[in-house]
Tab-separated table of C-alpha atoms in Angstrom:
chain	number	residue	atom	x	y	z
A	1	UNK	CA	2.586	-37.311	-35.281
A	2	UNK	CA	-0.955	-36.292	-33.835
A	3	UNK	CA	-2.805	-34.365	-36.360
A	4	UNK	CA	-4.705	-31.734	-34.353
A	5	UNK	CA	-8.533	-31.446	-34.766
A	6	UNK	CA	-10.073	-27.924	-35.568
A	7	UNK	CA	-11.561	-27.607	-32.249
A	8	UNK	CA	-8.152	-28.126	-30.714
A	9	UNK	CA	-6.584	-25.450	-33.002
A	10	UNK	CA	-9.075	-22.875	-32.230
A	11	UNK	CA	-8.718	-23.460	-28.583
A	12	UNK	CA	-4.807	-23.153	-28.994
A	13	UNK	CA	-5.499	-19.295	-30.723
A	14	UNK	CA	-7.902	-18.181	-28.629
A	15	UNK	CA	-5.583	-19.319	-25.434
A	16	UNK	CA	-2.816	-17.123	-27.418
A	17	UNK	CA	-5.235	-14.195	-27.885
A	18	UNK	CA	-6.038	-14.457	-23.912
A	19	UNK	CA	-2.588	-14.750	-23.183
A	20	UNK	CA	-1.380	-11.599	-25.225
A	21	UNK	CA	-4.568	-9.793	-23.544
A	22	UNK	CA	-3.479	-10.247	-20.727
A	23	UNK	CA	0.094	-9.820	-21.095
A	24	UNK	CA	-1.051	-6.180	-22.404
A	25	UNK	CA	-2.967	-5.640	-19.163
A	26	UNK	CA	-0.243	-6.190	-17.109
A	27	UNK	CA	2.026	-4.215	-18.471
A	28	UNK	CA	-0.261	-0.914	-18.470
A	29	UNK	CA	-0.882	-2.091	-15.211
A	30	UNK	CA	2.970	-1.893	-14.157
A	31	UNK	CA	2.959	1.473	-15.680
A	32	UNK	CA	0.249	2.712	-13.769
A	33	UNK	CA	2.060	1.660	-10.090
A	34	UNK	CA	4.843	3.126	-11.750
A	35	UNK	CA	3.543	6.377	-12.635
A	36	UNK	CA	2.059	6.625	-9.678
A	37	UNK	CA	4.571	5.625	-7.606
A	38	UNK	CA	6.940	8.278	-8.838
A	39	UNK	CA	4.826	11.083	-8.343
A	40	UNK	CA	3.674	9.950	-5.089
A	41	UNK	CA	7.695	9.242	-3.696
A	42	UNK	CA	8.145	12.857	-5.483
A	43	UNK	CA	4.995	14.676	-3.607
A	44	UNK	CA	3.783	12.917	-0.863
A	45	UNK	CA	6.869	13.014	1.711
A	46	UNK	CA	7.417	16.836	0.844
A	47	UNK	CA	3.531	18.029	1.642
A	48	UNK	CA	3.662	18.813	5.318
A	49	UNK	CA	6.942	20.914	4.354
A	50	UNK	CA	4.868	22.496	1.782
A	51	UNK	CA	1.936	23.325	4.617
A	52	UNK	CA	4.933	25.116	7.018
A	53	UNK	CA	5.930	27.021	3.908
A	54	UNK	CA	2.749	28.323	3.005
A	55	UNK	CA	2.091	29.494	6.634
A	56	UNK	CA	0.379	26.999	8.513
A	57	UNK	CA	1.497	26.227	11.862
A	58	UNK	CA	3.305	22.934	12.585
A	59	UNK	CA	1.005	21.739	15.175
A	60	UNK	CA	-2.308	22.700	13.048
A	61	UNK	CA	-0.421	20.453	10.196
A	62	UNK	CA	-0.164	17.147	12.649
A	63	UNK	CA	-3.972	17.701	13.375
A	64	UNK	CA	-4.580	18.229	9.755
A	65	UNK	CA	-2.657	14.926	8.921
A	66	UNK	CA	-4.704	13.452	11.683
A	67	UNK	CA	-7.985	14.136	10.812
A	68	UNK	CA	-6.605	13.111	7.048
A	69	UNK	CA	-6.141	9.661	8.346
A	70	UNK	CA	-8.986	9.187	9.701
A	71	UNK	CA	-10.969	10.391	7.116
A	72	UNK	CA	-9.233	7.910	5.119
A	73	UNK	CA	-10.252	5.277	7.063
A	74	UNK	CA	-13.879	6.583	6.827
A	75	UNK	CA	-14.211	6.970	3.179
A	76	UNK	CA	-12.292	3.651	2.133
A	77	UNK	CA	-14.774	0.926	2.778
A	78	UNK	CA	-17.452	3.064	0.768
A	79	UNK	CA	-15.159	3.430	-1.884
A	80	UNK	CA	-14.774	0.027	-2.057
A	81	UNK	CA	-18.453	-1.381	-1.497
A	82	UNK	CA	-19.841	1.697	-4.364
A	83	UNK	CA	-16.935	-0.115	-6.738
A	84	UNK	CA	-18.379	-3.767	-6.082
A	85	UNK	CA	-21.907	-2.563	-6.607
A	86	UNK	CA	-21.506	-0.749	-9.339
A	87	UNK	CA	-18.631	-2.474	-11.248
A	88	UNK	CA	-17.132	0.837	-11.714
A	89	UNK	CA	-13.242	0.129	-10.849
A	90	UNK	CA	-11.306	2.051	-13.770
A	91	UNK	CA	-13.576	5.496	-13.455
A	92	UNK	CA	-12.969	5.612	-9.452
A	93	UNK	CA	-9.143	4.447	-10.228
A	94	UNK	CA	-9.029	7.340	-12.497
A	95	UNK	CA	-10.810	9.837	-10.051
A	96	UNK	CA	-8.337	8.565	-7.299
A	97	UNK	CA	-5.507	9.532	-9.125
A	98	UNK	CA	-6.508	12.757	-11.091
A	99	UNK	CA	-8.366	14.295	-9.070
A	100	UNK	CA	-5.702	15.403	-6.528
A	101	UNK	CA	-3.153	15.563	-8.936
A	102	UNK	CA	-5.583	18.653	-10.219
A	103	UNK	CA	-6.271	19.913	-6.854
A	104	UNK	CA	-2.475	20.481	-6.236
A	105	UNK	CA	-1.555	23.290	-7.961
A	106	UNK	CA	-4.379	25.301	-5.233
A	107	UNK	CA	-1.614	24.405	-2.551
A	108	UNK	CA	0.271	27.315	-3.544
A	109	UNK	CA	-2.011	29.659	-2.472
A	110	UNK	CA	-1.167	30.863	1.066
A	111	UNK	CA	-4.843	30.925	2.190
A	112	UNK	CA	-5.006	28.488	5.248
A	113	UNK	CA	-9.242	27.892	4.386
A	114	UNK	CA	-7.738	26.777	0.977
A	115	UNK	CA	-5.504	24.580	1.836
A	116	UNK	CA	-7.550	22.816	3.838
A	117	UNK	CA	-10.176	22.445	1.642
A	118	UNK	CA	-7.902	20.691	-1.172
A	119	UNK	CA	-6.755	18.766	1.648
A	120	UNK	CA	-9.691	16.946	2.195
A	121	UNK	CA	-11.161	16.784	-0.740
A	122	UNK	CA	-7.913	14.862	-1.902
A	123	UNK	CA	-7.833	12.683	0.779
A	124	UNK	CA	-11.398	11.657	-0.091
A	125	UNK	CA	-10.680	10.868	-3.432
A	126	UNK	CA	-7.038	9.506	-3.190
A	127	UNK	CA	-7.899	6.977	-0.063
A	128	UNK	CA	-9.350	4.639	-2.229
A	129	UNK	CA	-6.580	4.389	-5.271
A	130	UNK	CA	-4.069	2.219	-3.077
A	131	UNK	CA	-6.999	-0.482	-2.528
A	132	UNK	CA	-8.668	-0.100	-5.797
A	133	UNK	CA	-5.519	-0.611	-7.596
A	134	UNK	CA	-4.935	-3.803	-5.519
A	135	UNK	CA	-8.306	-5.415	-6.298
A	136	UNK	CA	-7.495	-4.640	-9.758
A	137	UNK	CA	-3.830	-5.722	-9.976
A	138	UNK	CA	-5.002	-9.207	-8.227
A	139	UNK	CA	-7.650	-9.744	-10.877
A	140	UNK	CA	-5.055	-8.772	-13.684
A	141	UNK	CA	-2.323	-11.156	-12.034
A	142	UNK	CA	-4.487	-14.283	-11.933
A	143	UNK	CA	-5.321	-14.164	-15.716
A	144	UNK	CA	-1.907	-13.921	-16.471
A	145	UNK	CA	-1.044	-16.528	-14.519
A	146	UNK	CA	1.769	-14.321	-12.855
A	147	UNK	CA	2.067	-12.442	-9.221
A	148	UNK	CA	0.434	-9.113	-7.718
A	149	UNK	CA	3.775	-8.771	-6.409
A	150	UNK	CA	5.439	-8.472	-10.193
A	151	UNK	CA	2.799	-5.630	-10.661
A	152	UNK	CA	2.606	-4.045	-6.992
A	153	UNK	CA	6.535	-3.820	-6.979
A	154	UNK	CA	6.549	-1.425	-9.931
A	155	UNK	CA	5.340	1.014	-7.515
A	156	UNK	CA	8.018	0.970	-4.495
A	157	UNK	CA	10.478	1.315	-7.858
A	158	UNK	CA	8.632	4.405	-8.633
A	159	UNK	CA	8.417	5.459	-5.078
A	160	UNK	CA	12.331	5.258	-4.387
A	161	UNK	CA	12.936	6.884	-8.147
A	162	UNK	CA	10.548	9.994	-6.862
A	163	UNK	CA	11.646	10.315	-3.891
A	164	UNK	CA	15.617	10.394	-5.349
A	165	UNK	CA	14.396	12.945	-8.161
A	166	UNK	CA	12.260	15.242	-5.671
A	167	UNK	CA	15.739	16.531	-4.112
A	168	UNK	CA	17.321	16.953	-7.687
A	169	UNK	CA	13.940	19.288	-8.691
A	170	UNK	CA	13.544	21.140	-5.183
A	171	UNK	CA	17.459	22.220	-5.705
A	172	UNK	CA	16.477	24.309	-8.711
A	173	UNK	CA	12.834	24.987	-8.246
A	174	UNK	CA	10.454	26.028	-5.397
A	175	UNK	CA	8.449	23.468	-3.209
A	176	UNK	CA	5.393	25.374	-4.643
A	177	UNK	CA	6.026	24.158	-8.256
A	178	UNK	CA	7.065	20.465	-6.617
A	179	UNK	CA	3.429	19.847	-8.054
A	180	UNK	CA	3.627	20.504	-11.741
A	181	UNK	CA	5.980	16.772	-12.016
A	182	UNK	CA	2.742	15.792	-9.680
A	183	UNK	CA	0.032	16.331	-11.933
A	184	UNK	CA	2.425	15.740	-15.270
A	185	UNK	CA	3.114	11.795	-13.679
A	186	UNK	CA	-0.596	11.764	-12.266
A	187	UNK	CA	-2.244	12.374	-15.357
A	188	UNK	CA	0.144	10.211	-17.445
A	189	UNK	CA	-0.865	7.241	-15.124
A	190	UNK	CA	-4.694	8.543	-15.274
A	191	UNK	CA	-4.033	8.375	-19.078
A	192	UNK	CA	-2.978	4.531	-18.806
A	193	UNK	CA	-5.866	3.406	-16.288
A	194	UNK	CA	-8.116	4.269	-19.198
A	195	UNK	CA	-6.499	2.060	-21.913
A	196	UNK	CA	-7.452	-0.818	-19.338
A	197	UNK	CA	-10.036	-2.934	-20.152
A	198	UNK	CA	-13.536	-3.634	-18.593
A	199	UNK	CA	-12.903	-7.013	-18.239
A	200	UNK	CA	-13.099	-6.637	-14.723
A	201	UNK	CA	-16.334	-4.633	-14.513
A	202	UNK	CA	-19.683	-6.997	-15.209
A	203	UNK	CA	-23.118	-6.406	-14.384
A	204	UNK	CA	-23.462	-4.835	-11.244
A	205	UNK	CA	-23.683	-7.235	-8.216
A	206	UNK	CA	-27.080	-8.539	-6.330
A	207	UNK	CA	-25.438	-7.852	-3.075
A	208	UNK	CA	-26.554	-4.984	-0.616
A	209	UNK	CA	-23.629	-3.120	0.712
A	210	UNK	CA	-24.267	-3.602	4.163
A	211	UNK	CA	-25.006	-7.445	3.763
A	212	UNK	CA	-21.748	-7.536	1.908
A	213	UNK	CA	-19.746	-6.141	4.624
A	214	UNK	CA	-21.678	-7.817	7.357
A	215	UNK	CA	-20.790	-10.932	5.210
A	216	UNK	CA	-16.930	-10.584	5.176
A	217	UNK	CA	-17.169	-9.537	8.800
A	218	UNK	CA	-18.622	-12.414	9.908
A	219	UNK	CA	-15.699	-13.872	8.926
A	220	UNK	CA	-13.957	-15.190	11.718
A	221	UNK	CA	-10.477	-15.887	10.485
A	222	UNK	CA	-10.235	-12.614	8.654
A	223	UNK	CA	-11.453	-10.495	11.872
A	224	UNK	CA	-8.658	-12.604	14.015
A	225	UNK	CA	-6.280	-11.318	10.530
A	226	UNK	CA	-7.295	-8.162	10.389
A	227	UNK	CA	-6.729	-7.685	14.348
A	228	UNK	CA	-3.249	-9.486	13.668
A	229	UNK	CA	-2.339	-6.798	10.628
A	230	UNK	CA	-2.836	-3.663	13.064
A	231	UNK	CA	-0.206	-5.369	15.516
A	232	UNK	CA	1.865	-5.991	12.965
A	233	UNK	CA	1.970	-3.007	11.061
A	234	UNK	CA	0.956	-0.369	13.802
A	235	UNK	CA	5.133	-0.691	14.786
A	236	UNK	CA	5.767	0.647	10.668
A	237	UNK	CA	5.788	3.912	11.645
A	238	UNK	CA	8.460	3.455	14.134
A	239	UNK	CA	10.125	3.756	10.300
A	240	UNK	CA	7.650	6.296	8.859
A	241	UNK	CA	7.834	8.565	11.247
A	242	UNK	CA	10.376	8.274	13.851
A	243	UNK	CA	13.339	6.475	11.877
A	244	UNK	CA	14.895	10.001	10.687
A	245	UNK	CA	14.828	10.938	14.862
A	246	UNK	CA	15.999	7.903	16.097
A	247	UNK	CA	18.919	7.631	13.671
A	248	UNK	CA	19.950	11.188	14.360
A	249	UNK	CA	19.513	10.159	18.104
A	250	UNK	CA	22.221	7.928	17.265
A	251	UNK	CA	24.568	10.060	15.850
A	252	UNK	CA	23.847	9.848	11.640
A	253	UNK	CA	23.892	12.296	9.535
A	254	UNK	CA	21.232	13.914	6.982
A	255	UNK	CA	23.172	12.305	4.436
A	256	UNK	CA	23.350	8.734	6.113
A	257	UNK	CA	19.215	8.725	6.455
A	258	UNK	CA	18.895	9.259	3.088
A	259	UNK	CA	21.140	6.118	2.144
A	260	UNK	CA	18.901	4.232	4.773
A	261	UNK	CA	15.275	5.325	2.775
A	262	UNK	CA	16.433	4.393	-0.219
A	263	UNK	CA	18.553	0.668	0.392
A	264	UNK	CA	14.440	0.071	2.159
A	265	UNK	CA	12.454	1.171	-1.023
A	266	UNK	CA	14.902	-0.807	-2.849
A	267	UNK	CA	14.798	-3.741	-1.007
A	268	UNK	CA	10.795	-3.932	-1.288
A	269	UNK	CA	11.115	-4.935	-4.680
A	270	UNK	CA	13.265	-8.300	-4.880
A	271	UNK	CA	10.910	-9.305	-2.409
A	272	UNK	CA	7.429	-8.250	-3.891
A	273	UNK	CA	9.095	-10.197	-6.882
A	274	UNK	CA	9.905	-13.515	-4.490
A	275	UNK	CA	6.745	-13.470	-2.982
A	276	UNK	CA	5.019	-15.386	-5.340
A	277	UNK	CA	6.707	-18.138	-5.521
A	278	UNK	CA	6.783	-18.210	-1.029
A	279	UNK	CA	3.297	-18.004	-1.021
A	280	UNK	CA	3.074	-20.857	-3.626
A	281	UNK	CA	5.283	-22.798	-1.431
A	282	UNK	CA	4.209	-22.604	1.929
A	283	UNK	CA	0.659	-20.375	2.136
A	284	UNK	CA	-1.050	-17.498	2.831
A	285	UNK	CA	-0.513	-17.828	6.223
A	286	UNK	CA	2.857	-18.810	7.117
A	287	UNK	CA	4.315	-15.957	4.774
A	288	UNK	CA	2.278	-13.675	6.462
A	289	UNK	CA	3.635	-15.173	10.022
A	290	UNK	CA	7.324	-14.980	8.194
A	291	UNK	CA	7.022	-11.454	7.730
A	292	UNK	CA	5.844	-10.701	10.756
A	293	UNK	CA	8.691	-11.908	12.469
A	294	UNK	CA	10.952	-10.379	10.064
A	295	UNK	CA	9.106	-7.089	12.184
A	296	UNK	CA	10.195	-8.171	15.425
A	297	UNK	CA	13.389	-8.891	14.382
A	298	UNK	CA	14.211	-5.667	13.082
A	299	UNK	CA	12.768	-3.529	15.681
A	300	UNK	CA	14.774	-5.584	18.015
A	301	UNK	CA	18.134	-5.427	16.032
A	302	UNK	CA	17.313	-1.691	15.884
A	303	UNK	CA	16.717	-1.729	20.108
A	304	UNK	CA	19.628	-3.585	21.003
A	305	UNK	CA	21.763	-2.171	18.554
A	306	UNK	CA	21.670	2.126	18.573
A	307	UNK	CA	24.260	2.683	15.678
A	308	UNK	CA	24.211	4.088	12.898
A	309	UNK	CA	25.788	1.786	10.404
A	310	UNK	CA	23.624	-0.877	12.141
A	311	UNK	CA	20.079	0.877	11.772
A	312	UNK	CA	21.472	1.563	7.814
A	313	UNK	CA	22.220	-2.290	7.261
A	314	UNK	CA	19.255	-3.653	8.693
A	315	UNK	CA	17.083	-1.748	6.140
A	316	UNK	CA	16.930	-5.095	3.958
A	317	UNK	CA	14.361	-6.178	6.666
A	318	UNK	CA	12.348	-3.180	5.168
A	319	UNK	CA	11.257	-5.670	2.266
A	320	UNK	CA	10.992	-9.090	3.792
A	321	UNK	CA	8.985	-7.475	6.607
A	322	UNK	CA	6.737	-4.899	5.122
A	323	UNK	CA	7.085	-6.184	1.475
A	324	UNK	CA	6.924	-9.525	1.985
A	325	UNK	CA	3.802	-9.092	4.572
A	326	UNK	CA	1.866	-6.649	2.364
A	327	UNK	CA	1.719	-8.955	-0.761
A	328	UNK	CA	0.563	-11.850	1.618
A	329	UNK	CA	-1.781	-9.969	2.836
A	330	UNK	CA	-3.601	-8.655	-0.322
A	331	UNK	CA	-3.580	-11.935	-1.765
A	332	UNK	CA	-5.136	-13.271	0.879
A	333	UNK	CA	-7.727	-10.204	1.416
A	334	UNK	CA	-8.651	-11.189	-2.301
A	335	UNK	CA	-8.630	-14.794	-1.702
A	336	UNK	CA	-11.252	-14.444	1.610
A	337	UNK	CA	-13.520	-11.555	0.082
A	338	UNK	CA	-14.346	-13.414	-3.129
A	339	UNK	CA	-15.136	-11.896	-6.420
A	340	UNK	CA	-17.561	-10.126	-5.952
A	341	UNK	CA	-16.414	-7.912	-2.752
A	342	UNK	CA	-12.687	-7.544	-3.844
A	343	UNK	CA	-12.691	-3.854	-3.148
A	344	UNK	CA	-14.225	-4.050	-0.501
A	345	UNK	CA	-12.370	-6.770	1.252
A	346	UNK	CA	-9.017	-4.650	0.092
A	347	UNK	CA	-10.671	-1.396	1.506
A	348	UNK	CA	-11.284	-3.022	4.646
A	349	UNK	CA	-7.914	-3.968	4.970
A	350	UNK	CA	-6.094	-0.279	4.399
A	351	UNK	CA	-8.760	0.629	6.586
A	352	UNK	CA	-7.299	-1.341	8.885
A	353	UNK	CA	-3.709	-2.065	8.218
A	354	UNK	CA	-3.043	1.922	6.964
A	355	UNK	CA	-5.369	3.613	8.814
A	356	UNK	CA	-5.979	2.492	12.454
A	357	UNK	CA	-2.591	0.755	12.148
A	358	UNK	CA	-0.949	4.392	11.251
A	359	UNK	CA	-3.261	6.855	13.862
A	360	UNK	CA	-2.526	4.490	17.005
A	361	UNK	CA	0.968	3.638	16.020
A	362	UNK	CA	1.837	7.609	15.358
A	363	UNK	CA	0.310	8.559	18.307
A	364	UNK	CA	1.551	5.523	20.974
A	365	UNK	CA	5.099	5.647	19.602
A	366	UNK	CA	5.192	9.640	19.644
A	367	UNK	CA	4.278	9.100	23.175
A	368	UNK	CA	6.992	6.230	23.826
A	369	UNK	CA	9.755	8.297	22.227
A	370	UNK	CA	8.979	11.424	24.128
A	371	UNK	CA	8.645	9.359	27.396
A	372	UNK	CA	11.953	6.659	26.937
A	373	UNK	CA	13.387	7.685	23.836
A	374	UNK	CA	13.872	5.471	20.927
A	375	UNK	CA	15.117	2.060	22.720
A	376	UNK	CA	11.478	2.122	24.188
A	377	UNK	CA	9.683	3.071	21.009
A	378	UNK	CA	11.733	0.125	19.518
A	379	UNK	CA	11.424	-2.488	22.197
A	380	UNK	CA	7.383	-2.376	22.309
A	381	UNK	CA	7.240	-2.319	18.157
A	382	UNK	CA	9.541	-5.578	18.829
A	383	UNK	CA	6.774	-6.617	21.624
A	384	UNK	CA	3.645	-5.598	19.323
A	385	UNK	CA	5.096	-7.344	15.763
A	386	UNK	CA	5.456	-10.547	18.001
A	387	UNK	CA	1.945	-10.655	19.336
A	388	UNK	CA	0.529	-10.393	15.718
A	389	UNK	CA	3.129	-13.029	14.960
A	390	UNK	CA	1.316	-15.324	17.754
A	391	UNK	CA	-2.059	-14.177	16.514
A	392	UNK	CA	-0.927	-15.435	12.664
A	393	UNK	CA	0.526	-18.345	14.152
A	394	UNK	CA	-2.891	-19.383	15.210
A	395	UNK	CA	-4.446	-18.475	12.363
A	396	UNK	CA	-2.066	-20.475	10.733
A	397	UNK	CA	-3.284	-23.602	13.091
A	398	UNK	CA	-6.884	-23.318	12.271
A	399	UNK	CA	-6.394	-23.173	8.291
A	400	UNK	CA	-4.997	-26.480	8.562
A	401	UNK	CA	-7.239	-27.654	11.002
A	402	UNK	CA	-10.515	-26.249	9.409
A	403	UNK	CA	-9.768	-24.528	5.711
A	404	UNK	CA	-13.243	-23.743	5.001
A	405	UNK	CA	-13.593	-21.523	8.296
């Protein structure tokens, strides 16, 4: 038997040090999407409810959420490019999260120049959490050898658990207390981005802002992906938004959408767990043009088939279409933008995929279900998904042609 040297033993203990480091990280890490995910599922789908109760008019909420979006979209790349200057990911992770949590409890004051204040000044802060988290979980999941989609999952758990508890607490409390769980979760999840480790933040970086952006713009494989992504997930809120319409269009009950939401949060996280080992298998890109047509085929399942039971059942496309594409496409955001523009390159993307993606899709399939109902809304999601499948596809081509482009 080989009698190992000293050299080799101290290498062997410092690789189990590293390894228990990192273990560590991600399991604060998991905590955090799951803290956040449960007071998220428990808030966010009950605010504009909250707005109507506190006396602001229906239509003034949809412009509010409007001009939310897009400030989103405004403020996210800054986020992002201020983080890879300045190396300062865990304080802006902890701002994004705690700083709205705080701001909540002012929603239950019924003055309309209030509201709207908190508003905004949440949005501004909370925009940049989703794709800050990301860069981070990516970075966490590499060291530990494992998947973003073993940490990222954590957080549709926590989002179906909130969204299940919400009704339990708004049965015996008012929707104006809905955010003391907020800020209790928020905080507790602020509390656990600080026990991180600066691992991840070194000196600050020698690149400018703009020529860091102009950089990954200049990309021309992640432009053509980026352009692909709004296709693709433009037709998501065809779910978001519509899906509790369209299912009572076709006859379900209250009680039958709520079965539906929850069988696709579920489903989101067998596949963020599976994802690794697809992406391992056949790339980047052909997962991403996988999911995609996991898209089209549930939009068109949804527009041939109006019934209920049907539009219930094919909810476990929810996960190997959104789930399945989202993890592809951070992981490959992270893999394009390089170390030292990961939040960045992951702000970009939400810019894109969350923001643009969400305005145009609200607004063009609010306008195709007023016009021709749901079928229509449903037939051009199944028409959009498959153009960004085609778009993928070529992406897909000149990877293997060229890799370095």
């Amino acid at each position: 038997m080989r009698i190992l040297t000293i050299k080799e033993e101290c290498n062997m203990e410092n690789a189990a040090i590293i390894s228990l480091e990192a273990r560590m990280e991600l399991i604060k890490l998991r905590m955090v999407y799951l803290l956040s995910g449960l007071a998220g599922g428990l808030f966010n789908p009950y605010l504009t409810t909250l707005f109507v109760h506190q006396g602001v008019g229906a239509e003034v909420v949809g412009a509010l959420m409007s001009i939310g979006t897009l400030l989103s979209i405004l403020v996210q790349p800054v986020w992002g490019m201020l983080v890879d200057r300045y190396r300062q990911t865990k304080l802006v992770l902890i701002l994004s999260i705690s700083v709205p949590a705080c701001l909540s409890f002012f929603y239950s004051f019924k003055y309309f120049l209030v509201i709207v204040m908190v508003y905004i000044l949440s949005i501004i802060f909370q925009a940049t959490q989703s794709p800050i988290a990301d860069s981070y979980a990516v970075s966490a999941a590499r060291k530990a050898r494992t998947s973003y989609g073993s940490i990222r999952m954590m957080g549709s758990l926590g989002t179906a658990l909130g969204g299940y508890a919400a009704g339990f607490y708004l049965s015996k409390f008012g929707i104006t207390q809905l955010w003391m769980p907020f800020l209790v979760l928020s905080l507790a999840g602020a509390v656990t981005v600080l026990s991180l480790p600066r691992t991840t933040e070194n000196n600050a970086t020698t690149i400018s802002l703009s020529q860091g952006l102009k950089e990954l713009l200049g990309n021309r494989l992640f432009v053509m992906f980026l352009v692909a992504c709004f296709f693709v997930n433009q037709t998501l809120t065809a779910y978001n938004s519509f899906f509790v319409l369209a299912f009572q269009d076709a006859g379900g009950s209250y009680s039958m959408v709520g079965t539906a939401l929850l069988l696709a949060s579920l489903t989101n996280i067998p596949s963020m767990l599976l994802a690794a080992k697809i992406l391992r298998r056949i790339g980047y890109e052909r997962t991403l043009l996988l999911a995609a047509f996991f898209y089209a085929l549930r939009w068109a399942i949804q527009w041939l088939f109006p019934i209920p039971v049907v539009m219930i059942g094919i909810q476990v496309l929810h996960g190997l279409s959104f789930g399945l594409f989202y993890v592809a496409a951070v992981e490959y955001v992270a893999n394009a933008a390089g170390k030292k523009m990961q939040a960045t390159g992951q702000s970009v993307f939400n810019m894109v995929f969350s923001g643009l993606g969400g305005i145009v899709g609200n607004l063009l399939n609010g306008y195709l279900y007023s016009a021709g109902g749901p079928q229509v809304m449903y037939l051009a999601c199944t028409v959009s998904a498959l153009i960004g499948a085609g778009m993928l596809y070529w992406i897909n081509r000149i990877a293997r042609v060229s890799p370095n482009l």
